[in-house]
PDB file of C-alpha atoms in Angstrom:
ATOM      1  CA  LYS X   1     102.979 -20.623 -24.536  1.00 73.00           C
ATOM      2  CA  LYS X   2     102.612 -19.524 -20.940  1.00 84.00           C
ATOM      3  CA  ILE X   3     104.441 -16.062 -21.810  1.00 87.00           C
ATOM      4  CA  MET X   4     101.821 -15.447 -24.375  1.00 84.00           C
ATOM      5  CA  LEU X   5      98.921 -16.469 -22.595  1.00 85.00           C
ATOM      6  CA  ILE X   6     100.029 -14.181 -19.816  1.00 88.00           C
ATOM      7  CA  ILE X   7     100.538 -11.211 -22.424  1.00 87.00           C
ATOM      8  CA  GLY X   8      96.852 -11.963 -23.774  1.00 85.00           C
ATOM      9  CA  ALA X   9      95.461 -11.765 -20.223  1.00 86.00           C
ATOM     10  CA  THR X  10      97.033  -8.498 -19.357  1.00 88.00           C
ATOM     11  CA  LEU X  11      95.877  -6.762 -22.677  1.00 87.00           C
ATOM     12  CA  LEU X  12      92.674  -8.172 -22.066  1.00 85.00           C
ATOM     13  CA  LEU X  13      92.712  -6.769 -18.425  1.00 85.00           C
ATOM     14  CA  VAL X  14      93.997  -3.424 -19.678  1.00 85.00           C
ATOM     15  CA  GLY X  15      91.548  -3.149 -22.444  1.00 80.00           C
ATOM     16  CA  SER X  16      88.553  -3.995 -20.073  1.00 78.00           C
ATOM     17  CA  GLY X  17      89.737  -1.234 -17.642  1.00 74.00           C
ATOM     18  CA  ILE X  18      89.865   1.151 -20.324  1.00 74.00           C
ATOM     19  CA  TYR X  19      86.537   0.338 -21.562  1.00 73.00           C
ATOM     20  CA  LEU X  20      85.292   0.421 -18.114  1.00 68.00           C
ATOM     21  CA  TYR X  21      86.922   3.444 -17.374  1.00 66.00           C
ATOM     22  CA  SER X  22      85.712   5.461 -20.339  1.00 67.00           C
ATOM     23  CA  HIS X  23      82.282   4.168 -20.465  1.00 60.00           C
ATOM     24  CA  PHE X  24      81.440   4.784 -16.371  1.00 60.00           C
ATOM     25  CA  PHE X  25      83.907   7.435 -15.298  1.00 58.00           C
ATOM     26  CA  SER X  26      84.444   9.834 -18.476  1.00 52.00           C
ATOM     27  CA  GLN X  27      82.806  13.197 -18.801  1.00 51.00           C
ATOM     28  CA  LYS X  28      79.387  12.933 -20.613  1.00 53.00           C
ATOM     29  CA  GLU X  29      78.195  15.598 -22.651  1.00 52.00           C
ATOM     30  CA  SER X  30      76.810  17.926 -20.343  1.00 51.00           C
ATOM     31  CA  TYR X  31      75.751  21.715 -19.619  1.00 50.00           C
ATOM     32  CA  VAL X  32      75.288  23.788 -16.626  1.00 51.00           C
ATOM     33  CA  ARG X  33      72.708  26.580 -16.300  1.00 51.00           C
ATOM     34  CA  THR X  34      74.466  29.764 -15.345  1.00 49.00           C
ATOM     35  CA  ALA X  35      71.372  31.359 -13.217  1.00 49.00           C
ATOM     36  CA  PRO X  36      68.303  29.911 -11.059  1.00 45.00           C
ATOM     37  CA  VAL X  37      64.996  30.053 -12.715  1.00 49.00           C
ATOM     38  CA  ILE X  38      61.481  29.727 -11.695  1.00 50.00           C
ATOM     39  CA  SER X  39      59.486  26.525 -13.036  1.00 53.00           C
ATOM     40  CA  ARG X  40      55.877  25.799 -13.415  1.00 55.00           C
ATOM     41  CA  ASP X  41      53.812  22.704 -14.811  1.00 64.00           C
ATOM     42  CA  ILE X  42      54.299  23.645 -18.454  1.00 62.00           C
ATOM     43  CA  VAL X  43      53.469  20.040 -19.592  1.00 65.00           C
ATOM     44  CA  GLY X  44      50.119  19.913 -17.819  1.00 71.00           C
ATOM     45  CA  GLU X  45      49.507  23.449 -19.039  1.00 76.00           C
ATOM     46  CA  ALA X  46      50.577  22.514 -22.766  1.00 76.00           C
ATOM     47  CA  GLY X  47      48.173  19.653 -22.647  1.00 79.00           C
ATOM     48  CA  ASN X  48      45.581  21.776 -23.504  1.00 84.00           C
ATOM     49  CA  MET X  49      47.176  23.806 -26.463  1.00 88.00           C
ATOM     50  CA  VAL X  50      46.854  23.638 -30.263  1.00 91.00           C
ATOM     51  CA  PHE X  51      50.201  22.072 -31.954  1.00 91.00           C
ATOM     52  CA  THR X  52      50.615  22.092 -35.699  1.00 91.00           C
ATOM     53  CA  ILE X  53      51.629  18.646 -36.953  1.00 92.00           C
ATOM     54  CA  LYS X  54      52.022  18.122 -40.771  1.00 90.00           C
ATOM     55  CA  ASP X  55      50.039  21.290 -41.561  1.00 91.00           C
ATOM     56  CA  VAL X  56      47.142  20.083 -39.251  1.00 93.00           C
ATOM     57  CA  GLU X  57      46.027  22.101 -36.457  1.00 93.00           C
ATOM     58  CA  VAL X  58      45.763  19.483 -33.263  1.00 93.00           C
ATOM     59  CA  PRO X  59      43.989  20.983 -30.339  1.00 92.00           C
ATOM     60  CA  LEU X  60      45.114  18.870 -27.324  1.00 90.00           C
ATOM     61  CA  ARG X  61      42.521  18.692 -24.436  1.00 90.00           C
ATOM     62  CA  GLU X  62      44.063  17.386 -21.153  1.00 87.00           C
ATOM     63  CA  GLY X  63      47.055  15.917 -23.240  1.00 87.00           C
ATOM     64  CA  THR X  64      45.444  13.841 -26.108  1.00 90.00           C
ATOM     65  CA  ALA X  65      43.486  14.624 -29.305  1.00 92.00           C
ATOM     66  CA  THR X  66      42.163  12.890 -32.499  1.00 93.00           C
ATOM     67  CA  VAL X  67      41.590  15.227 -35.512  1.00 94.00           C
ATOM     68  CA  GLU X  68      40.973  14.677 -39.242  1.00 92.00           C
ATOM     69  CA  GLY X  69      44.281  14.428 -41.139  1.00 90.00           C
ATOM     70  CA  ILE X  70      46.215  12.752 -39.009  1.00 92.00           C
ATOM     71  CA  PRO X  71      44.994   9.178 -38.140  1.00 93.00           C
ATOM     72  CA  GLY X  72      45.159   7.721 -34.471  1.00 93.00           C
ATOM     73  CA  THR X  73      45.506   9.266 -31.295  1.00 94.00           C
ATOM     74  CA  ILE X  74      47.930  12.239 -30.460  1.00 94.00           C
ATOM     75  CA  LYS X  75      49.214  12.577 -26.974  1.00 93.00           C
ATOM     76  CA  MET X  76      51.551  14.716 -24.986  1.00 89.00           C
ATOM     77  CA  MET X  77      54.157  12.705 -23.473  1.00 88.00           C
ATOM     78  CA  SER X  78      55.000  13.424 -19.654  1.00 82.00           C
ATOM     79  CA  ALA X  79      58.770  13.538 -20.246  1.00 80.00           C
ATOM     80  CA  SER X  80      60.152  16.897 -21.019  1.00 85.00           C
ATOM     81  CA  LEU X  81      63.436  19.095 -20.772  1.00 88.00           C
ATOM     82  CA  GLU X  82      63.223  22.374 -18.941  1.00 87.00           C
ATOM     83  CA  ILE X  83      65.294  25.196 -20.617  1.00 87.00           C
ATOM     84  CA  ASP X  84      64.903  29.021 -20.397  1.00 86.00           C
ATOM     85  CA  PHE X  85      64.719  29.580 -24.322  1.00 87.00           C
ATOM     86  CA  ASN X  86      63.499  33.326 -24.301  1.00 83.00           C
ATOM     87  CA  LYS X  87      65.815  34.220 -21.078  1.00 83.00           C
ATOM     88  CA  ASP X  88      63.027  35.618 -19.128  1.00 82.00           C
ATOM     89  CA  SER X  89      63.870  33.638 -15.908  1.00 81.00           C
ATOM     90  CA  VAL X  90      61.127  31.298 -16.498  1.00 81.00           C
ATOM     91  CA  MET X  91      61.476  27.928 -17.396  1.00 82.00           C
ATOM     92  CA  ASP X  92      60.222  26.619 -20.950  1.00 86.00           C
ATOM     93  CA  ARG X  93      59.925  22.950 -22.323  1.00 88.00           C
ATOM     94  CA  ALA X  94      60.970  20.678 -24.883  1.00 91.00           C
ATOM     95  CA  VAL X  95      58.370  18.337 -25.141  1.00 92.00           C
ATOM     96  CA  ILE X  96      57.863  14.978 -27.171  1.00 93.00           C
ATOM     97  CA  ILE X  97      54.292  14.516 -28.755  1.00 93.00           C
ATOM     98  CA  LYS X  98      53.399  10.763 -29.834  1.00 94.00           C
ATOM     99  CA  ASN X  99      51.062   9.923 -32.707  1.00 95.00           C
ATOM    100  CA  GLU X 100      49.692   6.239 -32.067  1.00 94.00           C
ATOM    101  CA  ARG X 101      48.244   5.161 -35.325  1.00 92.00           C
ATOM    102  CA  ASP X 102      45.297   2.176 -35.706  1.00 87.00           C
ATOM    103  CA  ASP X 103      47.578   0.221 -37.756  1.00 89.00           C
ATOM    104  CA  GLY X 104      50.083  -0.030 -34.793  1.00 85.00           C
ATOM    105  CA  SER X 105      52.691   2.565 -36.005  1.00 88.00           C
ATOM    106  CA  MET X 106      53.658   5.098 -33.584  1.00 91.00           C
ATOM    107  CA  TYR X 107      55.284   8.489 -34.851  1.00 93.00           C
ATOM    108  CA  PHE X 108      57.315  10.788 -32.469  1.00 93.00           C
ATOM    109  CA  TYR X 109      57.193  14.743 -32.625  1.00 95.00           C
ATOM    110  CA  VAL X 110      59.509  17.339 -30.852  1.00 95.00           C
ATOM    111  CA  SER X 111      58.123  20.724 -30.154  1.00 93.00           C
ATOM    112  CA  VAL X 112      58.983  23.658 -27.703  1.00 92.00           C
ATOM    113  CA  VAL X 113      56.162  25.495 -25.323  1.00 90.00           C
ATOM    114  CA  ILE X 114      57.531  28.995 -24.618  1.00 89.00           C
ATOM    115  CA  VAL X 115      56.189  30.614 -21.472  1.00 84.00           C
ATOM    116  CA  GLY X 116      55.970  34.538 -22.359  1.00 82.00           C
ATOM    117  CA  SER X 117      56.596  37.429 -20.083  1.00 75.00           C
ATOM    118  CA  ASP X 118      52.853  37.631 -19.618  1.00 78.00           C
ATOM    119  CA  ASN X 119      52.936  33.990 -18.610  1.00 77.00           C
ATOM    120  CA  THR X 120      50.976  33.157 -21.576  1.00 82.00           C
ATOM    121  CA  LEU X 121      52.018  29.884 -23.539  1.00 86.00           C
ATOM    122  CA  SER X 122      53.016  29.635 -26.994  1.00 87.00           C
ATOM    123  CA  ASN X 123      54.766  26.633 -29.131  1.00 88.00           C
ATOM    124  CA  THR X 124      57.164  26.270 -31.596  1.00 90.00           C
ATOM    125  CA  ASN X 125      56.582  24.239 -35.053  1.00 91.00           C
ATOM    126  CA  THR X 126      56.865  20.439 -34.712  1.00 94.00           C
ATOM    127  CA  ILE X 127      59.225  18.310 -35.959  1.00 94.00           C
ATOM    128  CA  LEU X 128      59.230  14.646 -36.934  1.00 94.00           C
ATOM    129  CA  LEU X 129      61.630  12.495 -34.857  1.00 93.00           C
ATOM    130  CA  GLY X 130      60.449   9.242 -36.536  1.00 90.00           C
ATOM    131  CA  GLU X 131      58.261   6.029 -36.570  1.00 90.00           C
ATOM    132  CA  GLY X 132      58.653   3.347 -34.033  1.00 87.00           C
ATOM    133  CA  VAL X 133      61.465   5.125 -32.133  1.00 90.00           C
ATOM    134  CA  LEU X 134      62.415   4.724 -28.690  1.00 89.00           C
ATOM    135  CA  ILE X 135      63.149   7.974 -27.060  1.00 90.00           C
ATOM    136  CA  GLN X 136      66.152   7.776 -24.205  1.00 90.00           C
ATOM    137  CA  ARG X 137      66.963  11.341 -23.055  1.00 90.00           C
ATOM    138  CA  MET X 138      66.774  15.217 -24.034  1.00 92.00           C
ATOM    139  CA  ILE X 139      69.892  17.091 -22.942  1.00 91.00           C
ATOM    140  CA  GLU X 140      70.280  20.606 -22.727  1.00 91.00           C
ATOM    141  CA  LEU X 141      73.062  22.290 -24.799  1.00 91.00           C
ATOM    142  CA  PRO X 142      74.305  26.127 -24.510  1.00 87.00           C
ATOM    143  CA  ASP X 143      72.964  28.608 -26.911  1.00 86.00           C
ATOM    144  CA  ASN X 144      69.175  27.573 -26.860  1.00 85.00           C
ATOM    145  CA  MET X 145      70.220  24.183 -28.341  1.00 91.00           C
ATOM    146  CA  PHE X 146      69.021  20.646 -27.013  1.00 93.00           C
ATOM    147  CA  SER X 147      69.531  17.085 -28.203  1.00 94.00           C
ATOM    148  CA  VAL X 148      66.955  14.185 -28.065  1.00 94.00           C
ATOM    149  CA  GLU X 149      68.774  11.001 -27.796  1.00 92.00           C
ATOM    150  CA  TYR X 150      66.584   8.021 -29.298  1.00 91.00           C
ATOM    151  CA  LEU X 151      66.811   4.542 -30.434  1.00 90.00           C
ATOM    152  CA  ASP X 152      66.032   3.775 -34.161  1.00 89.00           C
ATOM    153  CA  ARG X 153      65.129   0.613 -36.240  1.00 86.00           C
ATOM    154  CA  LYS X 154      67.159  -0.799 -38.884  1.00 84.00           C
ATOM    155  CA  SER X 155      63.922  -2.080 -40.752  1.00 81.00           C
ATOM    156  CA  PRO X 156      60.039  -1.247 -39.923  1.00 75.00           C
ATOM    157  CA  LYS X 157      60.047  -4.868 -38.612  1.00 81.00           C
ATOM    158  CA  ASP X 158      63.113  -4.553 -36.204  1.00 83.00           C
ATOM    159  CA  THR X 159      63.125  -3.365 -32.626  1.00 84.00           C
ATOM    160  CA  PRO X 160      64.669  -0.044 -32.335  1.00 83.00           C
ATOM    161  CA  SER X 161      68.162  -0.507 -31.471  1.00 84.00           C
ATOM    162  CA  LEU X 162      70.267   1.940 -33.837  1.00 88.00           C
ATOM    163  CA  LYS X 163      71.445   5.025 -31.287  1.00 92.00           C
ATOM    164  CA  LYS X 164      70.541   8.467 -32.775  1.00 91.00           C
ATOM    165  CA  LYS X 165      71.045  11.809 -31.674  1.00 93.00           C
ATOM    166  CA  ARG X 166      69.450  14.761 -33.145  1.00 94.00           C
ATOM    167  CA  THR X 167      70.184  18.414 -32.094  1.00 95.00           C
ATOM    168  CA  PHE X 168      67.708  21.624 -32.143  1.00 95.00           C
ATOM    169  CA  LYS X 169      67.680  25.212 -31.680  1.00 94.00           C
ATOM    170  CA  VAL X 170      64.878  27.604 -30.637  1.00 92.00           C
ATOM    171  CA  GLU X 171      65.121  30.726 -32.413  1.00 90.00           C
ATOM    172  CA  GLY X 172      62.010  33.248 -31.229  1.00 85.00           C
ATOM    173  CA  TYR X 173      59.057  30.792 -31.873  1.00 88.00           C
ATOM    174  CA  THR X 174      60.734  28.651 -34.488  1.00 91.00           C
ATOM    175  CA  LEU X 175      62.514  25.134 -33.871  1.00 93.00           C
ATOM    176  CA  THR X 176      65.016  24.124 -36.307  1.00 93.00           C
ATOM    177  CA  GLU X 177      67.141  21.068 -36.398  1.00 94.00           C
ATOM    178  CA  ILE X 178      70.947  21.565 -36.331  1.00 92.00           C
ATOM    179  CA  VAL X 179      72.522  19.276 -39.085  1.00 86.00           C
ATOM    180  CA  LYS X 180      76.109  18.503 -39.068  1.00 78.00           C
ATOM    181  CA  LYS X 181      78.083  18.412 -42.112  1.00 68.00           C
TER     182      LYS X 181
END
């Protein structure tokens, strides 16, 4: 019995060590920019742009809007991801837009704000991330791509707990989702 206990404890220690090493010390997915770029407050400026959500034009004013065709309030979230999508040495932004509805539901969308060579702002289409999700982070990837990690719900009444990751690519002024097969 004593030998079995020692073997079990040793296996538990080794397993715990492997878990801790892989969880805290192993390389996470990362991408390093190759050139320094110039930045400005794109999110603040984008708070006064028109985004299209579900074929409805949404003119944001200071980051919020209410419009016919989409119930509730639409808000630009402060979190964003800087990437030079159009390779002009000026940072563009991947942004999250939240639609809080009167029934308590919240829908989240992703879009990209692109700074043109003349410093004007344009944006891509928006893509629905989901209802009631909890955004965790956005990660820059190579080739004009980025991913959004978030927690989703198992059912509409549950707390978000399912880890999800979706990858997006910008080509010109079009945002598309990369679906792995």
